[in-house]
PDB file of C-alpha atoms in Angstrom:
ATOM      1  CA  MET A 935       0.019   0.025   0.051  1.00 50.00           C
ATOM      2  CA  ALA A 936       2.864   2.298   0.907  1.00 50.00           C
ATOM      3  CA  SER A 937       4.537   1.544  -2.411  1.00 53.00           C
ATOM      4  CA  THR A 938       1.319   2.409  -4.302  1.00 56.00           C
ATOM      5  CA  SER A 939       1.039   5.814  -2.439  1.00 54.00           C
ATOM      6  CA  LYS A 940       4.763   6.545  -3.219  1.00 48.00           C
ATOM      7  CA  SER A 941       4.164   5.910  -6.806  1.00 52.00           C
ATOM      8  CA  GLU A 942       1.009   8.122  -7.068  1.00 53.00           C
ATOM      9  CA  GLY A 943       2.890  10.826  -5.269  1.00 57.00           C
ATOM     10  CA  GLY A 944       5.722  10.604  -7.692  1.00 55.00           C
ATOM     11  CA  ILE A 945       3.375  10.996 -10.664  1.00 61.00           C
ATOM     12  CA  MET A 946       1.678  13.931  -8.983  1.00 58.00           C
ATOM     13  CA  GLU A 947       5.052  15.690  -8.382  1.00 58.00           C
ATOM     14  CA  THR A 948       5.878  15.080 -12.125  1.00 50.00           C
ATOM     15  CA  VAL A 949       2.579  16.571 -13.178  1.00 51.00           C
ATOM     16  CA  LYS A 950       3.124  19.511 -11.025  1.00 50.00           C
ATOM     17  CA  THR A 951       6.516  20.079 -12.416  1.00 51.00           C
ATOM     18  CA  VAL A 952       5.389  19.915 -15.897  1.00 51.00           C
ATOM     19  CA  VAL A 953       2.357  22.381 -15.157  1.00 49.00           C
ATOM     20  CA  TYR A 954       4.758  24.862 -13.419  1.00 39.00           C
ATOM     21  CA  ALA A 955       7.167  24.678 -16.311  1.00 44.00           C
ATOM     22  CA  LEU A 956       4.365  25.372 -18.712  1.00 42.00           C
ATOM     23  CA  LEU A 957       3.210  28.426 -16.778  1.00 42.00           C
ATOM     24  CA  ILE A 958       6.710  29.772 -16.442  1.00 43.00           C
ATOM     25  CA  ALA A 959       7.253  29.333 -20.208  1.00 41.00           C
ATOM     26  CA  GLY A 960       3.968  31.022 -20.884  1.00 46.00           C
ATOM     27  CA  ALA A 961       4.725  33.916 -18.622  1.00 46.00           C
ATOM     28  CA  PHE A 962       8.081  34.344 -20.144  1.00 40.00           C
ATOM     29  CA  ARG A 963       6.659  34.283 -23.676  1.00 49.00           C
ATOM     30  CA  THR A 964       3.770  36.624 -22.873  1.00 49.00           C
ATOM     31  CA  LEU A 965       5.642  39.235 -20.730  1.00 49.00           C
ATOM     32  CA  LEU A 966       9.220  39.153 -21.710  1.00 59.00           C
ATOM     33  CA  PHE A 967      10.471  37.576 -24.977  1.00 69.00           C
ATOM     34  CA  GLN A 968       8.568  35.832 -27.893  1.00 84.00           C
ATOM     35  CA  PRO A 969      10.497  33.549 -30.196  1.00 88.00           C
ATOM     36  CA  PHE A 970      10.137  34.501 -33.909  1.00 90.00           C
ATOM     37  CA  TRP A 971      11.487  32.666 -37.174  1.00 91.00           C
ATOM     38  CA  ILE A 972      12.028  34.666 -40.205  1.00 93.00           C
ATOM     39  CA  PRO A 973      10.057  32.786 -43.061  1.00 91.00           C
ATOM     40  CA  SER A 974      10.332  35.276 -45.977  1.00 92.00           C
ATOM     41  CA  GLU A 975      12.857  37.646 -47.543  1.00 94.00           C
ATOM     42  CA  SER A 976      11.048  40.914 -46.981  1.00 95.00           C
ATOM     43  CA  MET A 977      13.628  42.199 -44.500  1.00 97.00           C
ATOM     44  CA  LYS A 978      16.881  41.295 -46.382  1.00 96.00           C
ATOM     45  CA  ASP A 979      19.622  41.802 -45.946  1.00 94.00           C
ATOM     46  CA  THR A 980      18.967  42.941 -42.319  1.00 96.00           C
ATOM     47  CA  LEU A 981      17.164  39.628 -41.630  1.00 97.00           C
ATOM     48  CA  LEU A 982      17.644  36.410 -43.622  1.00 96.00           C
ATOM     49  CA  ILE A 983      15.198  33.537 -44.148  1.00 94.00           C
ATOM     50  CA  GLY A 984      16.041  31.165 -41.319  1.00 93.00           C
ATOM     51  CA  ASP A 985      16.947  33.857 -38.694  1.00 95.00           C
ATOM     52  CA  PHE A 986      15.752  33.004 -35.266  1.00 94.00           C
ATOM     53  CA  LEU A 987      15.338  35.766 -32.741  1.00 93.00           C
ATOM     54  CA  PHE A 988      13.579  36.766 -29.597  1.00 90.00           C
ATOM     55  CA  VAL A 989      11.151  39.714 -29.753  1.00 93.00           C
ATOM     56  CA  ASN A 990      11.369  42.172 -26.789  1.00 92.00           C
ATOM     57  CA  LYS A 991       7.765  42.418 -25.642  1.00 91.00           C
ATOM     58  CA  MET A 992       8.623  44.880 -22.847  1.00 89.00           C
ATOM     59  CA  ALA A 993       9.627  47.482 -25.463  1.00 90.00           C
ATOM     60  CA  TYR A 994       6.361  48.995 -26.266  1.00 93.00           C
ATOM     61  CA  GLY A 995       4.000  47.664 -23.444  1.00 88.00           C
ATOM     62  CA  TYR A 996       1.075  45.144 -23.745  1.00 85.00           C
ATOM     63  CA  SER A 997      -2.060  44.617 -25.620  1.00 86.00           C
ATOM     64  CA  ARG A 998      -4.472  41.712 -26.200  1.00 87.00           C
ATOM     65  CA  TYR A 999      -2.032  40.658 -28.975  1.00 83.00           C
ATOM     66  CA  SER A1000       0.772  40.128 -26.454  1.00 81.00           C
ATOM     67  CA  CYS A1001      -0.893  36.767 -25.659  1.00 78.00           C
ATOM     68  CA  PRO A1002      -1.074  33.750 -27.895  1.00 76.00           C
ATOM     69  CA  PHE A1003      -4.416  33.745 -29.753  1.00 71.00           C
ATOM     70  CA  ALA A1004      -4.850  37.345 -28.864  1.00 76.00           C
ATOM     71  CA  ALA A1005      -6.131  36.154 -25.538  1.00 71.00           C
ATOM     72  CA  CYS A1006      -4.868  38.806 -23.069  1.00 80.00           C
ATOM     73  CA  PRO A1007      -7.880  40.579 -21.357  1.00 82.00           C
ATOM     74  CA  ILE A1008      -6.483  44.021 -22.204  1.00 83.00           C
ATOM     75  CA  SER A1009      -8.217  46.992 -23.733  1.00 80.00           C
ATOM     76  CA  GLY A1010      -5.822  49.248 -25.644  1.00 77.00           C
ATOM     77  CA  ARG A1011      -2.204  49.022 -24.261  1.00 81.00           C
ATOM     78  CA  ILE A1012      -0.863  49.109 -20.835  1.00 85.00           C
ATOM     79  CA  PHE A1013       2.670  50.146 -19.775  1.00 79.00           C
ATOM     80  CA  ALA A1014       2.834  51.619 -23.303  1.00 78.00           C
ATOM     81  CA  SER A1015       6.124  53.193 -24.784  1.00 88.00           C
ATOM     82  CA  GLU A1016       6.290  54.817 -28.062  1.00 93.00           C
ATOM     83  CA  PRO A1017       8.359  53.007 -30.674  1.00 96.00           C
ATOM     84  CA  GLU A1018      11.087  54.806 -32.513  1.00 97.00           C
ATOM     85  CA  ARG A1019      11.514  55.529 -36.056  1.00 98.00           C
ATOM     86  CA  GLY A1020      13.893  52.744 -37.584  1.00 98.00           C
ATOM     87  CA  ASP A1021      12.867  49.979 -35.025  1.00 98.00           C
ATOM     88  CA  VAL A1022      12.312  46.594 -36.493  1.00 98.00           C
ATOM     89  CA  VAL A1023       8.990  45.597 -35.172  1.00 97.00           C
ATOM     90  CA  VAL A1024       6.864  42.370 -34.954  1.00 96.00           C
ATOM     91  CA  PHE A1025       3.127  43.072 -35.086  1.00 96.00           C
ATOM     92  CA  ARG A1026      -0.070  41.219 -35.604  1.00 94.00           C
ATOM     93  CA  HIS A1027      -1.733  41.650 -38.985  1.00 94.00           C
ATOM     94  CA  PRO A1028      -5.254  43.043 -38.416  1.00 92.00           C
ATOM     95  CA  VAL A1029      -6.964  41.021 -41.005  1.00 91.00           C
ATOM     96  CA  ASN A1030      -5.319  37.599 -41.300  1.00 88.00           C
ATOM     97  CA  GLY A1031      -3.851  37.337 -37.762  1.00 89.00           C
ATOM     98  CA  SER A1032      -0.272  36.503 -38.867  1.00 91.00           C
ATOM     99  CA  ASP A1033       2.718  37.941 -37.145  1.00 93.00           C
ATOM    100  CA  PHE A1034       4.726  40.250 -39.364  1.00 95.00           C
ATOM    101  CA  ILE A1035       8.203  41.829 -39.049  1.00 97.00           C
ATOM    102  CA  LYS A1036       8.969  45.085 -40.655  1.00 98.00           C
ATOM    103  CA  ARG A1037      10.788  48.418 -40.090  1.00 98.00           C
ATOM    104  CA  LEU A1038       9.034  51.383 -38.580  1.00 98.00           C
ATOM    105  CA  ILE A1039       9.156  54.155 -41.097  1.00 98.00           C
ATOM    106  CA  GLY A1040       6.252  56.601 -40.463  1.00 98.00           C
ATOM    107  CA  LEU A1041       5.139  58.017 -37.135  1.00 98.00           C
ATOM    108  CA  PRO A1042       1.624  59.519 -36.281  1.00 98.00           C
ATOM    109  CA  GLY A1043       1.097  62.642 -38.355  1.00 98.00           C
ATOM    110  CA  ASP A1044       3.915  61.934 -40.902  1.00 98.00           C
ATOM    111  CA  THR A1045       3.331  62.037 -44.544  1.00 98.00           C
ATOM    112  CA  ILE A1046       4.919  59.155 -46.542  1.00 98.00           C
ATOM    113  CA  GLN A1047       5.441  58.858 -50.363  1.00 98.00           C
ATOM    114  CA  MET A1048       7.386  56.702 -52.604  1.00 97.00           C
ATOM    115  CA  LYS A1049       8.728  58.289 -55.826  1.00 96.00           C
ATOM    116  CA  ASN A1050      10.603  56.064 -58.204  1.00 95.00           C
ATOM    117  CA  GLY A1051      11.628  53.712 -55.527  1.00 94.00           C
ATOM    118  CA  VAL A1052      12.897  56.463 -53.183  1.00 96.00           C
ATOM    119  CA  LEU A1053      11.293  57.212 -49.858  1.00 97.00           C
ATOM    120  CA  TRP A1054      10.050  60.747 -48.940  1.00 98.00           C
ATOM    121  CA  ILE A1055       9.028  61.705 -45.437  1.00 98.00           C
ATOM    122  CA  ASN A1056       7.215  64.927 -44.660  1.00 98.00           C
ATOM    123  CA  GLY A1057       8.016  66.265 -47.975  1.00 97.00           C
ATOM    124  CA  GLN A1058      11.793  65.539 -47.821  1.00 97.00           C
ATOM    125  CA  GLU A1059      13.680  63.011 -49.698  1.00 98.00           C
ATOM    126  CA  VAL A1060      15.292  60.286 -47.561  1.00 98.00           C
ATOM    127  CA  PRO A1061      18.844  60.044 -48.401  1.00 97.00           C
ATOM    128  CA  GLN A1062      20.241  56.771 -49.836  1.00 97.00           C
ATOM    129  CA  THR A1063      23.898  56.054 -50.299  1.00 97.00           C
ATOM    130  CA  PRO A1064      25.038  53.222 -52.666  1.00 97.00           C
ATOM    131  CA  ASP A1065      26.569  50.335 -50.713  1.00 97.00           C
ATOM    132  CA  GLY A1066      27.489  47.794 -53.428  1.00 96.00           C
ATOM    133  CA  VAL A1067      25.532  44.675 -54.260  1.00 97.00           C
ATOM    134  CA  PHE A1068      23.752  42.161 -52.191  1.00 96.00           C
ATOM    135  CA  GLU A1069      24.565  38.540 -53.510  1.00 96.00           C
ATOM    136  CA  GLU A1070      23.096  35.183 -52.812  1.00 95.00           C
ATOM    137  CA  ILE A1071      22.601  31.861 -54.671  1.00 93.00           C
ATOM    138  CA  LYS A1072      19.359  31.512 -56.528  1.00 95.00           C
ATOM    139  CA  GLU A1073      17.808  28.478 -54.957  1.00 93.00           C
ATOM    140  CA  PRO A1074      14.886  27.406 -52.811  1.00 91.00           C
ATOM    141  CA  GLN A1075      15.386  28.929 -49.268  1.00 91.00           C
ATOM    142  CA  GLY A1076      14.029  27.890 -45.970  1.00 86.00           C
ATOM    143  CA  PRO A1077      11.061  25.547 -45.023  1.00 85.00           C
ATOM    144  CA  MET A1078       8.877  27.382 -47.418  1.00 85.00           C
ATOM    145  CA  ARG A1079      11.362  26.888 -50.277  1.00 88.00           C
ATOM    146  CA  ASN A1080      11.177  30.503 -51.445  1.00 89.00           C
ATOM    147  CA  VAL A1081      13.162  31.375 -54.561  1.00 92.00           C
ATOM    148  CA  PRO A1082      14.671  34.962 -54.465  1.00 93.00           C
ATOM    149  CA  ARG A1083      13.890  37.563 -57.009  1.00 91.00           C
ATOM    150  CA  CYS A1084      17.014  38.904 -58.708  1.00 94.00           C
ATOM    151  CA  GLU A1085      17.843  42.259 -60.348  1.00 94.00           C
ATOM    152  CA  ASN A1086      20.145  40.433 -62.787  1.00 93.00           C
ATOM    153  CA  ASP A1087      17.412  38.045 -63.997  1.00 92.00           C
ATOM    154  CA  PRO A1088      17.211  35.793 -65.939  1.00 93.00           C
ATOM    155  CA  VAL A1089      19.402  33.708 -63.616  1.00 93.00           C
ATOM    156  CA  GLY A1090      19.295  29.934 -63.618  1.00 94.00           C
ATOM    157  CA  MET A1091      19.081  27.855 -60.403  1.00 94.00           C
ATOM    158  CA  GLY A1092      22.453  27.772 -58.767  1.00 94.00           C
ATOM    159  CA  GLY A1093      23.568  31.100 -60.303  1.00 96.00           C
ATOM    160  CA  ILE A1094      24.478  34.282 -58.428  1.00 96.00           C
ATOM    161  CA  CYS A1095      21.369  36.461 -57.748  1.00 96.00           C
ATOM    162  CA  THR A1096      22.138  40.167 -57.175  1.00 97.00           C
ATOM    163  CA  ARG A1097      20.294  43.225 -55.946  1.00 96.00           C
ATOM    164  CA  SER A1098      21.486  46.842 -55.543  1.00 96.00           C
ATOM    165  CA  ARG A1099      22.048  47.858 -51.848  1.00 98.00           C
ATOM    166  CA  SER A1100      21.959  51.276 -50.433  1.00 97.00           C
ATOM    167  CA  ILE A1101      22.231  52.693 -46.950  1.00 98.00           C
ATOM    168  CA  GLU A1102      19.078  54.808 -46.085  1.00 98.00           C
ATOM    169  CA  THR A1103      19.308  57.505 -43.397  1.00 98.00           C
ATOM    170  CA  LEU A1104      15.978  58.256 -41.701  1.00 98.00           C
ATOM    171  CA  PRO A1105      15.021  61.558 -40.119  1.00 97.00           C
ATOM    172  CA  GLY A1106      16.890  61.452 -36.730  1.00 94.00           C
ATOM    173  CA  GLY A1107      20.070  59.934 -38.173  1.00 95.00           C
ATOM    174  CA  ARG A1108      19.254  56.084 -37.890  1.00 96.00           C
ATOM    175  CA  GLN A1109      20.684  54.166 -40.857  1.00 97.00           C
ATOM    176  CA  HIS A1110      19.844  50.788 -42.274  1.00 97.00           C
ATOM    177  CA  LYS A1111      20.396  48.868 -45.624  1.00 97.00           C
ATOM    178  CA  VAL A1112      17.790  48.510 -48.263  1.00 98.00           C
ATOM    179  CA  LEU A1113      17.603  46.444 -51.324  1.00 97.00           C
ATOM    180  CA  ASN A1114      16.071  47.308 -54.690  1.00 95.00           C
ATOM    181  CA  ILE A1115      15.371  45.591 -58.049  1.00 93.00           C
ATOM    182  CA  ASP A1116      13.926  48.381 -59.976  1.00 90.00           C
ATOM    183  CA  THR A1117      12.216  51.827 -59.553  1.00 86.00           C
ATOM    184  CA  ASN A1118       8.817  51.207 -61.228  1.00 87.00           C
ATOM    185  CA  GLY A1119       7.499  48.082 -59.339  1.00 86.00           C
ATOM    186  CA  ALA A1120       4.529  47.756 -57.206  1.00 85.00           C
ATOM    187  CA  GLY A1121       4.932  50.175 -54.362  1.00 92.00           C
ATOM    188  CA  ASP A1122       7.715  52.223 -55.966  1.00 95.00           C
ATOM    189  CA  ASN A1123       5.307  55.009 -56.728  1.00 95.00           C
ATOM    190  CA  THR A1124       2.565  56.049 -54.329  1.00 95.00           C
ATOM    191  CA  ASP A1125       0.234  58.935 -53.388  1.00 95.00           C
ATOM    192  CA  VAL A1126       1.125  60.960 -50.398  1.00 97.00           C
ATOM    193  CA  LEU A1127      -0.062  58.932 -47.440  1.00 96.00           C
ATOM    194  CA  THR A1128      -0.731  60.513 -43.939  1.00 98.00           C
ATOM    195  CA  VAL A1129      -0.314  58.390 -40.892  1.00 98.00           C
ATOM    196  CA  PRO A1130      -3.370  58.874 -38.676  1.00 97.00           C
ATOM    197  CA  PRO A1131      -3.001  59.472 -34.892  1.00 97.00           C
ATOM    198  CA  GLY A1132      -2.114  56.352 -32.949  1.00 95.00           C
ATOM    199  CA  HIS A1133      -0.987  54.467 -36.130  1.00 97.00           C
ATOM    200  CA  TYR A1134       2.313  53.628 -37.754  1.00 98.00           C
ATOM    201  CA  PHE A1135       3.669  53.135 -41.118  1.00 98.00           C
ATOM    202  CA  PHE A1136       5.919  50.069 -41.857  1.00 98.00           C
ATOM    203  CA  MET A1137       8.115  48.939 -44.716  1.00 98.00           C
ATOM    204  CA  GLY A1138      10.364  45.982 -45.477  1.00 97.00           C
ATOM    205  CA  ASP A1139      14.037  46.544 -46.239  1.00 98.00           C
ATOM    206  CA  ASN A1140      13.819  44.424 -49.228  1.00 96.00           C
ATOM    207  CA  ARG A1141      11.811  47.097 -50.972  1.00 96.00           C
ATOM    208  CA  ASP A1142      10.588  45.146 -54.080  1.00 94.00           C
ATOM    209  CA  ASN A1143       9.709  41.998 -52.097  1.00 93.00           C
ATOM    210  CA  SER A1144       7.643  43.307 -49.131  1.00 95.00           C
ATOM    211  CA  THR A1145       3.929  43.470 -48.513  1.00 93.00           C
ATOM    212  CA  ASP A1146       3.740  46.327 -46.076  1.00 96.00           C
ATOM    213  CA  SER A1147       2.021  49.778 -45.405  1.00 97.00           C
ATOM    214  CA  ARG A1148       2.306  50.876 -48.915  1.00 96.00           C
ATOM    215  CA  PHE A1149      -0.450  48.564 -49.602  1.00 95.00           C
ATOM    216  CA  SER A1150      -4.005  48.699 -48.004  1.00 92.00           C
ATOM    217  CA  GLN A1151      -5.339  45.882 -45.851  1.00 91.00           C
ATOM    218  CA  ALA A1152      -8.078  45.400 -48.505  1.00 85.00           C
ATOM    219  CA  ALA A1153      -5.383  44.681 -51.061  1.00 84.00           C
ATOM    220  CA  GLY A1154      -3.540  42.220 -48.739  1.00 83.00           C
ATOM    221  CA  GLY A1155      -1.076  44.714 -47.376  1.00 93.00           C
ATOM    222  CA  VAL A1156      -0.648  46.205 -43.945  1.00 95.00           C
ATOM    223  CA  GLY A1157      -2.017  49.647 -44.306  1.00 95.00           C
ATOM    224  CA  MET A1158      -1.709  51.993 -41.488  1.00 96.00           C
ATOM    225  CA  LEU A1159      -1.243  49.896 -38.349  1.00 96.00           C
ATOM    226  CA  SER A1160      -2.893  50.788 -35.058  1.00 95.00           C
ATOM    227  CA  ALA A1161      -0.636  50.751 -32.017  1.00 94.00           C
ATOM    228  CA  GLU A1162      -2.592  47.964 -30.426  1.00 93.00           C
ATOM    229  CA  TYR A1163      -1.262  45.443 -32.896  1.00 95.00           C
ATOM    230  CA  LEU A1164       2.358  46.017 -31.892  1.00 95.00           C
ATOM    231  CA  ILE A1165       3.917  42.854 -30.209  1.00 94.00           C
ATOM    232  CA  GLY A1166       7.479  43.939 -29.689  1.00 94.00           C
ATOM    233  CA  ARG A1167      10.954  45.046 -30.942  1.00 96.00           C
ATOM    234  CA  ALA A1168      13.505  42.711 -32.648  1.00 96.00           C
ATOM    235  CA  ASP A1169      16.953  43.413 -31.103  1.00 93.00           C
ATOM    236  CA  ARG A1170      19.209  40.536 -31.894  1.00 93.00           C
ATOM    237  CA  VAL A1171      19.396  37.499 -34.029  1.00 95.00           C
ATOM    238  CA  ILE A1172      20.083  34.463 -31.670  1.00 93.00           C
ATOM    239  CA  PHE A1173      20.568  31.708 -34.438  1.00 90.00           C
ATOM    240  CA  SER A1174      20.409  31.396 -38.051  1.00 94.00           C
ATOM    241  CA  SER A1175      19.957  28.336 -40.471  1.00 90.00           C
ATOM    242  CA  ALA A1176      20.136  28.526 -44.313  1.00 87.00           C
ATOM    243  CA  GLY A1177      18.602  25.124 -44.694  1.00 83.00           C
ATOM    244  CA  ALA A1178      15.144  23.670 -45.106  1.00 80.00           C
ATOM    245  CA  ARG A1179      15.497  22.053 -41.430  1.00 79.00           C
ATOM    246  CA  ILE A1180      17.054  23.499 -38.443  1.00 78.00           C
ATOM    247  CA  LEU A1181      18.736  20.046 -37.858  1.00 79.00           C
ATOM    248  CA  TYR A1182      20.795  20.496 -41.042  1.00 81.00           C
ATOM    249  CA  PHE A1183      23.762  21.790 -39.134  1.00 80.00           C
ATOM    250  CA  TRP A1184      25.939  22.228 -42.186  1.00 86.00           C
ATOM    251  CA  THR A1185      23.710  25.030 -43.219  1.00 87.00           C
ATOM    252  CA  TRP A1186      23.984  27.035 -39.904  1.00 88.00           C
ATOM    253  CA  ARG A1187      25.256  30.594 -40.410  1.00 90.00           C
ATOM    254  CA  SER A1188      27.954  30.898 -37.683  1.00 91.00           C
ATOM    255  CA  ASP A1189      28.473  34.658 -38.542  1.00 92.00           C
ATOM    256  CA  ARG A1190      24.918  35.483 -37.419  1.00 94.00           C
ATOM    257  CA  PHE A1191      24.844  34.023 -33.897  1.00 93.00           C
ATOM    258  CA  PHE A1192      23.842  36.897 -31.581  1.00 92.00           C
ATOM    259  CA  LYS A1193      23.991  39.416 -34.437  1.00 94.00           C
ATOM    260  CA  ALA A1194      22.316  42.731 -33.510  1.00 93.00           C
ATOM    261  CA  VAL A1195      19.409  43.861 -35.573  1.00 94.00           C
ATOM    262  CA  GLU A1196      20.205  47.400 -36.960  1.00 90.00           C
TER     263      GLU A1196
END
């Protein structure tokens, strides 16, 4: 009888340990840092397909979207802090519910326009300085097996795919790299767009391969994003894999371990 009680007690201790571990992991993910895997090329070459990072959820405060399945019983935002222009931000798409990652370009009240592939903010051209060429092999990438678009197309599989790279300097002085294929593609020329109060304007660094605030939500884009959909700030890449599976250790990118997101 004592043996049975001891066995049952051991099972209960194991169950309690598992429950506590899940609660701690849930609290960590909800309040502190959320893991995020880069599935697409919209933020190249700042972020590559297969980059794994933790999103700082303390950076902007909390909303209902801070919890998995938007389950937090929060109206608006609590402990809110304003994001800064140039931050790389993870947010919830208002329509399809997916998590997106883009760069914050426009703040409330700003006017934003694209002219021939060049960004204008509040009527001023945002300077771009040529920074060589971004090169990669044209091949299926990551678990989704996306094939990159190339400025030097047609390029056969296994060939070198290139895109022009520039350093863009935002108002306030923050700099980041952007990639371009042409100056007359979708999103390269827009009307003047005004960011409403409490909203933000986001763009991908890979300008001709990003569905972002240049496109309306009705058209499948992000549109002007309300602050309640912000999840957190991407600060550092923890790990990166260039392969279709994380276990393919020969595809790990050792130069990206703990790399700062700029």
